[in-house]
Amino acid sequence: MEELVFDNWENLPSLAECEGAELAELCRAILDSKKGERVAVIRVEGRSDITDYLVLCSALSNTHVKALADELEFRLGQRGLHPIHTDGGNGRNWQVLDYASVMVHVFDREARDFYNLDKLYREEKTEDEQ
């Protein structure tokens, strides 16, 4: 994956044809760069009808939730990729950005623990692990 340089994003190629795995990792890097906590990428291809990857991120406050989601939307928008849907703005404790093959959930800590998507979508165990 390309090295992230946040001052010259406009010179980077478009993400319009980006694969889901690459986009999910790029989302992780952007959220990490803005102090997102417990950023996780979970492959749900074949287990979800709506997306191939979930990116989950915890924030310190409702303001941080909005700031992380806004930064992600801004940085990906600079590269020609815009969400097909967003939800949860206006100071809520959970914001969702839908990029088709990748769905990003930014939560405050309490909402992440309550909804526990990490557990719901964790990788399925093989027979040897059970």
Coordinates of C-alpha atoms in Angstrom, one line a residue, residues 4 28 30 34 45 49-50 52 55 60 63 67 69 84 93 97 104 128:
L4 CA 0.3 8.1 3.4
R28 CA -7.7 2.5 9.0
I30 CA -6.7 7.9 8.1
K34 CA -6.4 11.4 13.7
E45 CA -17.4 -10.8 2.6
D49 CA -25.1 -8.8 2.0
I50 CA -24.3 -5.1 2.2
D52 CA -17.2 -6.7 2.1
V55 CA -13.9 -0.6 9.6
L60 CA -13.0 10.0 22.7
T63 CA -17.1 15.8 18.9
A67 CA -14.2 15.0 13.5
A69 CA -15.9 10.9 10.1
I84 CA -23.0 6.5 -1.1
N93 CA -22.3 8.9 19.4
L97 CA -20.0 6.1 6.2
V104 CA -17.0 2.6 8.3
D128 CA -9.4 -26.7 14.9

